[in-house]
PDB file as gemmi writes it, atoms N, CA and C in Angstrom:
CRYST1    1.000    1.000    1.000  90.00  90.00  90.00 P 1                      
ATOM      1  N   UNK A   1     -25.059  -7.890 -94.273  1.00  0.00           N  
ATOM      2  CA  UNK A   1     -25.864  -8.975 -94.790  1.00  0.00           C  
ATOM      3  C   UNK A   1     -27.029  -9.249 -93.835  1.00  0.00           C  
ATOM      4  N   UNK A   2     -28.207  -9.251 -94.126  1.00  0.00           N  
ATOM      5  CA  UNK A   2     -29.552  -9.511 -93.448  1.00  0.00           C  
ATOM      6  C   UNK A   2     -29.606 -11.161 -93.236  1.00  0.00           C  
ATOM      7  N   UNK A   3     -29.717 -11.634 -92.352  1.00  0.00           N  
ATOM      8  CA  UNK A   3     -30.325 -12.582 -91.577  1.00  0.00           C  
ATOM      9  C   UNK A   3     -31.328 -13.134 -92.545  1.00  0.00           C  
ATOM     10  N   UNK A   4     -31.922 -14.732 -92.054  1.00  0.00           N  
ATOM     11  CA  UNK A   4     -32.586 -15.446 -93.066  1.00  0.00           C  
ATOM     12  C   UNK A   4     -33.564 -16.207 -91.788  1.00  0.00           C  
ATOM     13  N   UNK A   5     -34.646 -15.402 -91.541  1.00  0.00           N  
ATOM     14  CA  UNK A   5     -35.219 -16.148 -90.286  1.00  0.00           C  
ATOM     15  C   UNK A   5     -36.476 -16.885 -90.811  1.00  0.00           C  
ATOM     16  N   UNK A   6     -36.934 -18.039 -90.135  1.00  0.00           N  
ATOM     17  CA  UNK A   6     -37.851 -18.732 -90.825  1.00  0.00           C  
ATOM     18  C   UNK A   6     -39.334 -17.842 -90.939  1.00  0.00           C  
ATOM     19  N   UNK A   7     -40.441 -18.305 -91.829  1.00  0.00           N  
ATOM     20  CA  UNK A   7     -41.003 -18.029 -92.543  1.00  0.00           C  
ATOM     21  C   UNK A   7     -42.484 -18.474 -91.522  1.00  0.00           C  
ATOM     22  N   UNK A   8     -43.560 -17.564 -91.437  1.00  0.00           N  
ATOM     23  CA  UNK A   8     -44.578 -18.423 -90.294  1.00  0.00           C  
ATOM     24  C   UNK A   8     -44.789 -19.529 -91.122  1.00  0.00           C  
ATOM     25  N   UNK A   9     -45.497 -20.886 -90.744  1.00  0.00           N  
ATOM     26  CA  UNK A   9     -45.712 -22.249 -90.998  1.00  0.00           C  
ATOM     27  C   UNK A   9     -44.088 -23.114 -91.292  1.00  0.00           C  
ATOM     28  N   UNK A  10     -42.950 -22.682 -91.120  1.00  0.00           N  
ATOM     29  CA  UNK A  10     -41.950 -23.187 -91.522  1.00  0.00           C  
ATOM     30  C   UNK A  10     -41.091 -23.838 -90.186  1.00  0.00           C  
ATOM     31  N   UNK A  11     -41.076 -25.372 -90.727  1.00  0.00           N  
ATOM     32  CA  UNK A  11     -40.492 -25.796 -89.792  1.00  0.00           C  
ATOM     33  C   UNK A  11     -38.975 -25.587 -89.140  1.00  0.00           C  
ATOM     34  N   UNK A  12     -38.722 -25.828 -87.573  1.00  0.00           N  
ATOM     35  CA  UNK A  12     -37.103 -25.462 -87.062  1.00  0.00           C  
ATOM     36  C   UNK A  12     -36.884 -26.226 -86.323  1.00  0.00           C  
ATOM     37  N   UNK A  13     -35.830 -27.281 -86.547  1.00  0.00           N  
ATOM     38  CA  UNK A  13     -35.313 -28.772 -86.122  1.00  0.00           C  
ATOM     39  C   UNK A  13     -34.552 -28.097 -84.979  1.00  0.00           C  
ATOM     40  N   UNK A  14     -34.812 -28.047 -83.532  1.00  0.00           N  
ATOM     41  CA  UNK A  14     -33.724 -27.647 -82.676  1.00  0.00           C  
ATOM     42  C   UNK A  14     -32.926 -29.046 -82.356  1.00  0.00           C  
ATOM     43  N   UNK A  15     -33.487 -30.471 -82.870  1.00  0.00           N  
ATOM     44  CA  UNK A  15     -32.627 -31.375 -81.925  1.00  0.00           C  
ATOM     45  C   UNK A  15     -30.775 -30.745 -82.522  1.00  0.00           C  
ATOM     46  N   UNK A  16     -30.577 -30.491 -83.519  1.00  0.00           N  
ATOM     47  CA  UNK A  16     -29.228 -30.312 -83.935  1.00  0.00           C  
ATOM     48  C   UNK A  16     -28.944 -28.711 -83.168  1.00  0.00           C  
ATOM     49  N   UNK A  17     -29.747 -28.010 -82.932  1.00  0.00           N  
ATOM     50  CA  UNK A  17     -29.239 -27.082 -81.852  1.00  0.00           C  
ATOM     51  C   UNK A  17     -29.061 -27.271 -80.664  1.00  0.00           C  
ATOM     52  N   UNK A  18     -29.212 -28.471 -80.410  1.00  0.00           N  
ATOM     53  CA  UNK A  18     -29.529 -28.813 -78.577  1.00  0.00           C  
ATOM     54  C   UNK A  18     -28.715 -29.987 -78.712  1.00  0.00           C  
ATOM     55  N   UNK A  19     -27.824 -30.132 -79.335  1.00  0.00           N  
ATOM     56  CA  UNK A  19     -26.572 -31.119 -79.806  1.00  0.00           C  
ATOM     57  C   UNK A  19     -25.324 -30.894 -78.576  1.00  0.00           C  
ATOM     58  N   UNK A  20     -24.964 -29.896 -78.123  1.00  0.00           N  
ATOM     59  CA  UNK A  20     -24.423 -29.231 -77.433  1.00  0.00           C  
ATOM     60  C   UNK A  20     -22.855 -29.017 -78.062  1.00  0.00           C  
ATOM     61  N   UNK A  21     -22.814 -28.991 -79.460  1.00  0.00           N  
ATOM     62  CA  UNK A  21     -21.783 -28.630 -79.998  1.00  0.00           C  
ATOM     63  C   UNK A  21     -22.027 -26.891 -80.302  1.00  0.00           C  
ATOM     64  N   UNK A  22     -20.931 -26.294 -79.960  1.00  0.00           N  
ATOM     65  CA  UNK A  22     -20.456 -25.261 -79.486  1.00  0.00           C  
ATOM     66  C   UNK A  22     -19.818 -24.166 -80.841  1.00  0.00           C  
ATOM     67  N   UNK A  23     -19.924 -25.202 -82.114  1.00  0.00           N  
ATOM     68  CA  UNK A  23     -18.796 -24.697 -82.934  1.00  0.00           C  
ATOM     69  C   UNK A  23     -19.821 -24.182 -84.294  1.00  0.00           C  
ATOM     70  N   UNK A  24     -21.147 -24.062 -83.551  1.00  0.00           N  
ATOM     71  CA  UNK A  24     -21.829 -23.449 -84.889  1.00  0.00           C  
ATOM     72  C   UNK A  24     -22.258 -22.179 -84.327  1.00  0.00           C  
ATOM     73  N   UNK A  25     -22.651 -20.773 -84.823  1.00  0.00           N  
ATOM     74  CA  UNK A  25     -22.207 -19.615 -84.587  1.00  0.00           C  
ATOM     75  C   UNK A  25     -23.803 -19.302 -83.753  1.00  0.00           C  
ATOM     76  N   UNK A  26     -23.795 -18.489 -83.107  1.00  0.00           N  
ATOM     77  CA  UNK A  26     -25.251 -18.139 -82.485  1.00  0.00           C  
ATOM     78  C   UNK A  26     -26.095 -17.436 -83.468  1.00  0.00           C  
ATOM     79  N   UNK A  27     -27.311 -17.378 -83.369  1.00  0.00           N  
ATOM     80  CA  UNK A  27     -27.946 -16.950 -84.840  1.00  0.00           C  
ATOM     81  C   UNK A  27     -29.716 -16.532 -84.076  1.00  0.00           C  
ATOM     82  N   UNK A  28     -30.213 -15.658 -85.215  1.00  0.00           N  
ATOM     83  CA  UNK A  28     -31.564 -15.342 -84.862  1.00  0.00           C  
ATOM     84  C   UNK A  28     -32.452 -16.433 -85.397  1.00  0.00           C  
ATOM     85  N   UNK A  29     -33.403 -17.030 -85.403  1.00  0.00           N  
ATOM     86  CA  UNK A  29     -33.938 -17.924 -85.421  1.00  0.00           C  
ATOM     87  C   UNK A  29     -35.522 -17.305 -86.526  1.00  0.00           C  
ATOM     88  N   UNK A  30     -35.514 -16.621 -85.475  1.00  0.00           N  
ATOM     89  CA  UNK A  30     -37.741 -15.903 -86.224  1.00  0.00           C  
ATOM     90  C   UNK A  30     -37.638 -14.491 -85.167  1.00  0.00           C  
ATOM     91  N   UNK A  31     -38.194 -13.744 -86.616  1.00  0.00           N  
ATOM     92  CA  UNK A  31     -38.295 -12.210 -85.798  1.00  0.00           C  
ATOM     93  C   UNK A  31     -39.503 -12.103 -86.210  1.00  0.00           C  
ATOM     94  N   UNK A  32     -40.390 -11.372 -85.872  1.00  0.00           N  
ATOM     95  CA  UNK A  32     -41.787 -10.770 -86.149  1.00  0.00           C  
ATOM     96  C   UNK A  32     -41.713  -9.320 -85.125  1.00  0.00           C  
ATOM     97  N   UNK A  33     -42.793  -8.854 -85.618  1.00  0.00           N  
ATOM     98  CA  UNK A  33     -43.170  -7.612 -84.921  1.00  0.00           C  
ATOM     99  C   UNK A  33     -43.112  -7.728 -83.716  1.00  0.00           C  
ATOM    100  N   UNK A  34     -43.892  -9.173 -82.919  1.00  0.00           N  
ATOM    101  CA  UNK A  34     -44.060  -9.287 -81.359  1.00  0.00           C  
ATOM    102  C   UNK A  34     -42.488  -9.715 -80.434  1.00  0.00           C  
ATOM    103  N   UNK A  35     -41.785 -10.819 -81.397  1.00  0.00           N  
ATOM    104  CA  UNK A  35     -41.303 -11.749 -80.569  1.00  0.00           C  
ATOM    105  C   UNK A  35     -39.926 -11.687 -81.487  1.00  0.00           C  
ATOM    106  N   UNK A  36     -38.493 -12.651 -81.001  1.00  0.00           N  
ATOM    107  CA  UNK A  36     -37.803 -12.565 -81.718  1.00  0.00           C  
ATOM    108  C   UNK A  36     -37.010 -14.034 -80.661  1.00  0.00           C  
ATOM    109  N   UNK A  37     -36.693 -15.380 -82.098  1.00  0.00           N  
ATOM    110  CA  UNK A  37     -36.239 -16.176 -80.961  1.00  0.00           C  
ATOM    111  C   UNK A  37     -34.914 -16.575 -81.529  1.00  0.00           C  
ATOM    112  N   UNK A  38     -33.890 -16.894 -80.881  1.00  0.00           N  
ATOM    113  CA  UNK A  38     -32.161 -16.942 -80.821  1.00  0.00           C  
ATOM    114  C   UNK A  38     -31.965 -17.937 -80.561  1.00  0.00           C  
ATOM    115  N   UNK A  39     -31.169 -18.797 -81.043  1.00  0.00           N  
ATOM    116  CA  UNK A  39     -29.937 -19.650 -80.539  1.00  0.00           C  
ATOM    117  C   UNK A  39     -28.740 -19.335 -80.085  1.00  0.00           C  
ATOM    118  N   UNK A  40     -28.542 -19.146 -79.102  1.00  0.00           N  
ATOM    119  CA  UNK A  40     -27.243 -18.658 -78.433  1.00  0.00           C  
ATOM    120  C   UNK A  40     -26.398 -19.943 -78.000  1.00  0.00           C  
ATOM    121  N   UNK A  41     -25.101 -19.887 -78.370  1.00  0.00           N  
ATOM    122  CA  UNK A  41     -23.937 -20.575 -78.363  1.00  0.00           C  
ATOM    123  C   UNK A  41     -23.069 -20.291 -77.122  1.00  0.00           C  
ATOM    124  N   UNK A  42     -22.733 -21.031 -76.333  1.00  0.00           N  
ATOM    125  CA  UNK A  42     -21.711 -20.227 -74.957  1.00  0.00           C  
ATOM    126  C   UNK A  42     -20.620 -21.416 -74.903  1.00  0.00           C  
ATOM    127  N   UNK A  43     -19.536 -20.971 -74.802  1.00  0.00           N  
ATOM    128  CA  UNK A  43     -18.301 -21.394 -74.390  1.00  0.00           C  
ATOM    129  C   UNK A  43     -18.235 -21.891 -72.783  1.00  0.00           C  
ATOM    130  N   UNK A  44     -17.519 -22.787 -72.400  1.00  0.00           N  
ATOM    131  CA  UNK A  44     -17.356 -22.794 -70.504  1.00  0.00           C  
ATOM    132  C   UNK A  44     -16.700 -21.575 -70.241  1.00  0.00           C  
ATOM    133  N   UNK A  45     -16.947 -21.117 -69.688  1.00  0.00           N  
ATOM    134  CA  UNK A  45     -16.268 -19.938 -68.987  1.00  0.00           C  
ATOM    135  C   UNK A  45     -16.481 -18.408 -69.104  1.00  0.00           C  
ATOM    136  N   UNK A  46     -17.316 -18.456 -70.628  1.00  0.00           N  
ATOM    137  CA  UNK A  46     -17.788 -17.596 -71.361  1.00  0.00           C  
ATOM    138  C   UNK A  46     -18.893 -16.697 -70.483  1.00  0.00           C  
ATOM    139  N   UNK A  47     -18.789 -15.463 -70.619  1.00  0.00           N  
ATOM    140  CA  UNK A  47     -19.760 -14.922 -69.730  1.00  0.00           C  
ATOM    141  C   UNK A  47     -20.429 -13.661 -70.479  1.00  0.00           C  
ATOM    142  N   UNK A  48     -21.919 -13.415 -69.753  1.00  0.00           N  
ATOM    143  CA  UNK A  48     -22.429 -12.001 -70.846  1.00  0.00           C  
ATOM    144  C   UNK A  48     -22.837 -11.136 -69.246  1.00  0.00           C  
ATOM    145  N   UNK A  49     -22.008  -9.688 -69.947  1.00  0.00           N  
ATOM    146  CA  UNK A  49     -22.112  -9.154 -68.419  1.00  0.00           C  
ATOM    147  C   UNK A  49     -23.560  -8.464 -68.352  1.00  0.00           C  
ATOM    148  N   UNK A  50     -23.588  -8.215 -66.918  1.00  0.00           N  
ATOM    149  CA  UNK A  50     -25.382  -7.847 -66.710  1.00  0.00           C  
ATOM    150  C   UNK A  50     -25.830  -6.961 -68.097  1.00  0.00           C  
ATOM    151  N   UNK A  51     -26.741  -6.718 -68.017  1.00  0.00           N  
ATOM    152  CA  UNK A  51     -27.735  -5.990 -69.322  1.00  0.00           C  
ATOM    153  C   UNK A  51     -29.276  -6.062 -68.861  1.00  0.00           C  
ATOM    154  N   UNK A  52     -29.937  -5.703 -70.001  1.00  0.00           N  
ATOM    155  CA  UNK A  52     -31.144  -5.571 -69.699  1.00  0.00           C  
ATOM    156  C   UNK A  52     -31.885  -5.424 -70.792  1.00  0.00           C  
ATOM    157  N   UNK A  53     -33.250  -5.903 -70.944  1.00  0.00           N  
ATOM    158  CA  UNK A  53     -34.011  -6.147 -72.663  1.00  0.00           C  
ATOM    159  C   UNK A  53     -35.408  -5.586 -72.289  1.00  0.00           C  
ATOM    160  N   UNK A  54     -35.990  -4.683 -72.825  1.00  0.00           N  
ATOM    161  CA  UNK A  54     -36.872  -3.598 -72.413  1.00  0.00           C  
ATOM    162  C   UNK A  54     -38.271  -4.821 -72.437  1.00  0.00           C  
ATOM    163  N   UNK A  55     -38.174  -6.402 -73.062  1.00  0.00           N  
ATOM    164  CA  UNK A  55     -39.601  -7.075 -73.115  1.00  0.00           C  
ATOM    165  C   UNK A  55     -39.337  -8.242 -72.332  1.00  0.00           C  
ATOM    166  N   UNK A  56     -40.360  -9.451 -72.115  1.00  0.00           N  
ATOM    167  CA  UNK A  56     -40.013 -10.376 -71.237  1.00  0.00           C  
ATOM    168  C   UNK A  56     -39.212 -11.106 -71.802  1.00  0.00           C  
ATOM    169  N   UNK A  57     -38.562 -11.943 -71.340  1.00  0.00           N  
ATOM    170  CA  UNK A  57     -37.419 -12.618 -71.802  1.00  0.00           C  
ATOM    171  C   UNK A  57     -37.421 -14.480 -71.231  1.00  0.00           C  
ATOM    172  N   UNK A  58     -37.874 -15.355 -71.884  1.00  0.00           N  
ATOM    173  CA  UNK A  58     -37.791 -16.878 -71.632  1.00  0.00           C  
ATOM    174  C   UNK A  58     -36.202 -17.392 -71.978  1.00  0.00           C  
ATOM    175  N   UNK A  59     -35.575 -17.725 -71.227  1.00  0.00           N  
ATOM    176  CA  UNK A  59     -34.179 -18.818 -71.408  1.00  0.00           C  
ATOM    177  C   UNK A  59     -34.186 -19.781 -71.296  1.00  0.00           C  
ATOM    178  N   UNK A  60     -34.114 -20.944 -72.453  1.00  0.00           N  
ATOM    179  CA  UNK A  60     -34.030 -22.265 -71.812  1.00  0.00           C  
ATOM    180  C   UNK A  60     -32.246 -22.660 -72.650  1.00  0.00           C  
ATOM    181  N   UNK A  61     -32.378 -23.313 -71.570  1.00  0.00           N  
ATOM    182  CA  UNK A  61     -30.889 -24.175 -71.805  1.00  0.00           C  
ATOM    183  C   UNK A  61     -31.081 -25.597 -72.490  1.00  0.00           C  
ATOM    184  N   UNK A  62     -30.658 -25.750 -73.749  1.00  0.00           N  
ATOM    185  CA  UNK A  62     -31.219 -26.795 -74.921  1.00  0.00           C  
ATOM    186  C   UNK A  62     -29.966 -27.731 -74.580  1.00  0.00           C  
ATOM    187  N   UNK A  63     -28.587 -27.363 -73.875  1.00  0.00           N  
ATOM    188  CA  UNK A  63     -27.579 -28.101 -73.770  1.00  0.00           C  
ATOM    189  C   UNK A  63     -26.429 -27.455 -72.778  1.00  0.00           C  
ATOM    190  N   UNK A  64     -25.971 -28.324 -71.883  1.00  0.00           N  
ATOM    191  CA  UNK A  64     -24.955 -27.825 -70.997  1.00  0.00           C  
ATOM    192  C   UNK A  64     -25.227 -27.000 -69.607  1.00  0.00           C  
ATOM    193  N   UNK A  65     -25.016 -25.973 -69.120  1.00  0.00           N  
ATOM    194  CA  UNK A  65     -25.408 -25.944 -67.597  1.00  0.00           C  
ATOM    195  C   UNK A  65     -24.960 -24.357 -67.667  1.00  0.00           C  
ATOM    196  N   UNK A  66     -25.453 -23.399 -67.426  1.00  0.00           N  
ATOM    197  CA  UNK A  66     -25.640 -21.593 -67.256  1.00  0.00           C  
ATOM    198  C   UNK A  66     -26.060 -21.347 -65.909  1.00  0.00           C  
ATOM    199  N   UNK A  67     -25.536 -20.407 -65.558  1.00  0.00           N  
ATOM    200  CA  UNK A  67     -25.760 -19.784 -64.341  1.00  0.00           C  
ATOM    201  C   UNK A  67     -26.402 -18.190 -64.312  1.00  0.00           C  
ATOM    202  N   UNK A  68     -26.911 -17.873 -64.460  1.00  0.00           N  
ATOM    203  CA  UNK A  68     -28.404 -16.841 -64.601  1.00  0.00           C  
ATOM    204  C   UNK A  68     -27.988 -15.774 -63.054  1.00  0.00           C  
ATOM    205  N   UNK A  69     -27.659 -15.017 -63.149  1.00  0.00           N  
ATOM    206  CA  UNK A  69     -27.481 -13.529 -62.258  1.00  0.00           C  
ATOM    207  C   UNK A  69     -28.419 -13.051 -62.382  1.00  0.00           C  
ATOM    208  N   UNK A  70     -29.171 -12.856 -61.124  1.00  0.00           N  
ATOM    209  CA  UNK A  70     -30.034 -11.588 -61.339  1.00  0.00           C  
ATOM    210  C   UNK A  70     -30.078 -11.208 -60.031  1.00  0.00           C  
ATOM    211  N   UNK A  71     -30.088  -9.309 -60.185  1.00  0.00           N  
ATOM    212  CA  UNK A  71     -30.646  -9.013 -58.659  1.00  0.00           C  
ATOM    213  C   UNK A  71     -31.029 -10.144 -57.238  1.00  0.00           C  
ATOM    214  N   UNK A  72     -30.247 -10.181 -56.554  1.00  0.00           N  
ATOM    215  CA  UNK A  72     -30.237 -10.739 -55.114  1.00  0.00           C  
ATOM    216  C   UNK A  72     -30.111 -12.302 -55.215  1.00  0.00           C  
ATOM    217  N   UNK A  73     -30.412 -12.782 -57.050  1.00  0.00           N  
ATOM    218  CA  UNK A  73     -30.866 -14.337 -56.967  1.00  0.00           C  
ATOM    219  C   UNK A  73     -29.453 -15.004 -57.552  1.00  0.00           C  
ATOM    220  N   UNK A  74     -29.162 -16.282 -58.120  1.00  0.00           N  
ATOM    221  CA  UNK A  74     -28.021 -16.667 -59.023  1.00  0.00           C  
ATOM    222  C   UNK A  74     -29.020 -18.052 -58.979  1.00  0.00           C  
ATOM    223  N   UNK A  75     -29.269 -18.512 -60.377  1.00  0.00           N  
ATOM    224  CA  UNK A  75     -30.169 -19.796 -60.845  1.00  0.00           C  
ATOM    225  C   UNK A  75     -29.328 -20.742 -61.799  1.00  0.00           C  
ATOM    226  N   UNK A  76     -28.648 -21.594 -61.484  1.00  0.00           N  
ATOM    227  CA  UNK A  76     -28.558 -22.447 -62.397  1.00  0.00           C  
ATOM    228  C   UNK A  76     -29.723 -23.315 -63.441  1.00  0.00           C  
ATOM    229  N   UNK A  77     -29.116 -23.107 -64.373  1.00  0.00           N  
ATOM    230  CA  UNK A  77     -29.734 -23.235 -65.145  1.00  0.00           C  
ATOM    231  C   UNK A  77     -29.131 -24.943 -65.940  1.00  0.00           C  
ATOM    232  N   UNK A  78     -29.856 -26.086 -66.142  1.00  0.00           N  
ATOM    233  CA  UNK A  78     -29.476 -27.094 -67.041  1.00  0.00           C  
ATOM    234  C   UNK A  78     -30.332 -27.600 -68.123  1.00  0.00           C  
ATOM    235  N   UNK A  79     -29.937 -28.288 -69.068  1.00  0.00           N  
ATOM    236  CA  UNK A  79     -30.272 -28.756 -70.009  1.00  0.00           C  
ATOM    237  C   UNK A  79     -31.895 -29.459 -69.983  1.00  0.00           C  
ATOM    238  N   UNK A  80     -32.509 -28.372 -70.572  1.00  0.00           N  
ATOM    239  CA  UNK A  80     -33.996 -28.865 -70.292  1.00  0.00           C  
ATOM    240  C   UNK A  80     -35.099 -27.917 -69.139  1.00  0.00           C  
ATOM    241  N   UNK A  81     -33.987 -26.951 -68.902  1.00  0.00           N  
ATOM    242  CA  UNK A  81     -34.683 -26.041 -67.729  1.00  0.00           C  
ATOM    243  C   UNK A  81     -34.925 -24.623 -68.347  1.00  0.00           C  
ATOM    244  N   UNK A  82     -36.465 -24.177 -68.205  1.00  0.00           N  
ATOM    245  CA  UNK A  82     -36.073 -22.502 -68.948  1.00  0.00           C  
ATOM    246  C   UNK A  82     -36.605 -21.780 -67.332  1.00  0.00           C  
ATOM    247  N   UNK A  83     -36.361 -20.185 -67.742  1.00  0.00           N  
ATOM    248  CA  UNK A  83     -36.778 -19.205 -66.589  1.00  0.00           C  
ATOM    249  C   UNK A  83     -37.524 -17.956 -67.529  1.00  0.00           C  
ATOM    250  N   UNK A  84     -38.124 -17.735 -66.875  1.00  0.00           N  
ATOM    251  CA  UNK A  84     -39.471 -16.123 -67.726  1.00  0.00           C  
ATOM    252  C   UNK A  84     -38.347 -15.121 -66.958  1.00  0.00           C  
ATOM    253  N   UNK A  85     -38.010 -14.159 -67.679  1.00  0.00           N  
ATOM    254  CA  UNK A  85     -37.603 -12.503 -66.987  1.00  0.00           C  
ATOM    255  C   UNK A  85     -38.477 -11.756 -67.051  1.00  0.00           C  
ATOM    256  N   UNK A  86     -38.912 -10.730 -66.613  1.00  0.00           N  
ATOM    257  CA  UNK A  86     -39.684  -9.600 -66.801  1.00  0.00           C  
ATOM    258  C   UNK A  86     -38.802  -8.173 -67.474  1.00  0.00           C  
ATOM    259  N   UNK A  87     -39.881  -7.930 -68.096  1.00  0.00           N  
ATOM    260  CA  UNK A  87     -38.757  -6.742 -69.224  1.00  0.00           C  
ATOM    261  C   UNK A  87     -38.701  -6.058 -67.943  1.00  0.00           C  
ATOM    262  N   UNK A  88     -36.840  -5.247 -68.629  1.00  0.00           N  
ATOM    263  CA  UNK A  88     -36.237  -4.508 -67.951  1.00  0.00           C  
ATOM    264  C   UNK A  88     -35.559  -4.972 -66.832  1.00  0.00           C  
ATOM    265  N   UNK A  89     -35.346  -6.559 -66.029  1.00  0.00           N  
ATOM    266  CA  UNK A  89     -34.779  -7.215 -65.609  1.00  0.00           C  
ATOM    267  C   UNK A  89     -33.221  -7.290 -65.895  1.00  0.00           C  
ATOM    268  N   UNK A  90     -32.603  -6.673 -64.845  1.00  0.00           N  
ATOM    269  CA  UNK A  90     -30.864  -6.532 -64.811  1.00  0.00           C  
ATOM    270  C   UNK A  90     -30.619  -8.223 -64.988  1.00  0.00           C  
ATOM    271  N   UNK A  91     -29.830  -8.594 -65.852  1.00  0.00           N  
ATOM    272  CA  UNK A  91     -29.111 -10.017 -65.453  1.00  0.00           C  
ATOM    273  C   UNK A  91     -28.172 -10.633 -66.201  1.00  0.00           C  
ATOM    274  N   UNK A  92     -27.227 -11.309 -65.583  1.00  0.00           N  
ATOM    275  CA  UNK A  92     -26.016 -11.486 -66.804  1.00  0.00           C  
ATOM    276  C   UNK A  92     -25.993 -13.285 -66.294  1.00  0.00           C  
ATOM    277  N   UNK A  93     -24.971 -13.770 -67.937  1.00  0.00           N  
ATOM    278  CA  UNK A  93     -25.308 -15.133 -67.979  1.00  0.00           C  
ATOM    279  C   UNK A  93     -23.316 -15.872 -67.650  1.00  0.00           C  
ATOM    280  N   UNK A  94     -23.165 -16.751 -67.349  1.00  0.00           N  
ATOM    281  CA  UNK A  94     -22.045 -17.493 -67.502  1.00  0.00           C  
ATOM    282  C   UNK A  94     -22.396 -19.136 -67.511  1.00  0.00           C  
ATOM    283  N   UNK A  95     -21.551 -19.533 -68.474  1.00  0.00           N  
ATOM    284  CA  UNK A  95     -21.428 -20.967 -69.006  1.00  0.00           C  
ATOM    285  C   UNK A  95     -20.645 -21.311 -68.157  1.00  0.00           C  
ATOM    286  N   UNK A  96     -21.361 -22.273 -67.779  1.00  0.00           N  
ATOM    287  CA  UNK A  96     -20.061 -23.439 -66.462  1.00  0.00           C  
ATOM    288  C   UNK A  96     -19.712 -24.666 -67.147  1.00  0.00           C  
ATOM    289  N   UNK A  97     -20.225 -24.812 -68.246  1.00  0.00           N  
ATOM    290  CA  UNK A  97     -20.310 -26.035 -69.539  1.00  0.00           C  
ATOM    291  C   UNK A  97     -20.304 -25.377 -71.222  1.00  0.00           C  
ATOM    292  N   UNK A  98     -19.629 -26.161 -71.964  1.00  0.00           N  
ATOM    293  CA  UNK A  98     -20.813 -25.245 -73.529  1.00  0.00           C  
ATOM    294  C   UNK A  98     -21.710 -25.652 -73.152  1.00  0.00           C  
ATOM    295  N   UNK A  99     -22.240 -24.445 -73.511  1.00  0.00           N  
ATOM    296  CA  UNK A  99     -24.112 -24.329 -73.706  1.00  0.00           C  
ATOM    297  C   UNK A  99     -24.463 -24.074 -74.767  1.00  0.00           C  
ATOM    298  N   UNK A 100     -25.852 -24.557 -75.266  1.00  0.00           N  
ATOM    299  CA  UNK A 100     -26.602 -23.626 -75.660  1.00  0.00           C  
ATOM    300  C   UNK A 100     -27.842 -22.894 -75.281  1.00  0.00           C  
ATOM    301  N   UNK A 101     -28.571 -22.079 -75.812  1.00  0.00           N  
ATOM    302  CA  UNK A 101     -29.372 -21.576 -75.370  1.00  0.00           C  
ATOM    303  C   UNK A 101     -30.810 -21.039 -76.247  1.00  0.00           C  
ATOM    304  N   UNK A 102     -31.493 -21.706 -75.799  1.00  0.00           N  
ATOM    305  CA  UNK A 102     -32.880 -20.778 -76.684  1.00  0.00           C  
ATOM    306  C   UNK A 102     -33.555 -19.833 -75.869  1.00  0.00           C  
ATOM    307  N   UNK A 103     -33.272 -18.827 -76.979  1.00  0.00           N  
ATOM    308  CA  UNK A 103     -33.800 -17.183 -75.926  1.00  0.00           C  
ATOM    309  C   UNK A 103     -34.918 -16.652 -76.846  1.00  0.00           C  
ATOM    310  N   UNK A 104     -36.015 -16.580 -75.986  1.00  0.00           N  
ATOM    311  CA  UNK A 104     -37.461 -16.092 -76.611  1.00  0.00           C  
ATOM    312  C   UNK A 104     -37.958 -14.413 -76.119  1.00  0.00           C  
ATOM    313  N   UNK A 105     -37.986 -13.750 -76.885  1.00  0.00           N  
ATOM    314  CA  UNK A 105     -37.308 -12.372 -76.146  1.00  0.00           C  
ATOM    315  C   UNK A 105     -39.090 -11.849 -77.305  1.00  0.00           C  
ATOM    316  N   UNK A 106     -39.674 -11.046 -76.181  1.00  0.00           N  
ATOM    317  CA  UNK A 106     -41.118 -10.289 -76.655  1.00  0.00           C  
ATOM    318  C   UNK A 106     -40.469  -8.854 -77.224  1.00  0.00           C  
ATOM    319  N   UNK A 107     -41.237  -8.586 -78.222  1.00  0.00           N  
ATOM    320  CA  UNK A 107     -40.474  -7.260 -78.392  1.00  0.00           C  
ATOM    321  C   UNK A 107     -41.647  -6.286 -78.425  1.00  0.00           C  
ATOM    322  N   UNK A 108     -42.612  -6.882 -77.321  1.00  0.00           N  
ATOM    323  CA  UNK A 108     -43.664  -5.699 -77.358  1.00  0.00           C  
ATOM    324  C   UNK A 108     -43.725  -5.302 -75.907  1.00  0.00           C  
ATOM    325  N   UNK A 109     -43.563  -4.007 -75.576  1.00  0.00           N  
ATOM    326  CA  UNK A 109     -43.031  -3.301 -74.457  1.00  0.00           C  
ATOM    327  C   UNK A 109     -44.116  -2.110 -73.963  1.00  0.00           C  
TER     328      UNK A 109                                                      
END                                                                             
């Protein structure tokens, strides 16, 4: 089943994503040719092991508190705080709270 991402000029209410309820599923948000943006859902304890996304990558934390791995660094991350990656950036995420997360990921490389 294909995804239902909004439409350009179409509005996207994040206050109910930044609710910090945990129990609605993570989802793609808007894809286009350039860019592609996510709501990501995290559990406490929940973790995504290192990886890597070939474009730049913005994280902000819309709810709860993440801890951001990367090469030599570890960034907490809270509610209201984002960080820029540079494509191809090793880094893995863990929830020290539910979180959520808005991830703005370029898909031009």
């Amino acid at each position: 089943m294909a995804l239902t991402h909004a439409n350009p000029g179409q509005l996207i209410d994040l206050i109910p994503l930044a609710d910090g309820k945990t129990d609605s599923p993570s989802t793609s948000l808007i894809k286009t040719e350039q860019l592609q943006l996510l709501h990501m859902v995290m559990h406490a304890g929940q973790s995504l092991p290192e990886h890597q996304v070939a474009g730049e990558l913005i994280v902000q934390c819309l709810a709860g508190r993440v801890r951001l791995r990367t090469p030599g660094q570890q960034l907490p991350l809270s509610a209201g705080q984002l960080v820029l990656l540079r494509g191809g950036e090793k880094h893995a995420v863990e929830a020290e709270l539910d979180s959520c997360l808005l991830l703005t990921l370029s898909l031009r490389h």
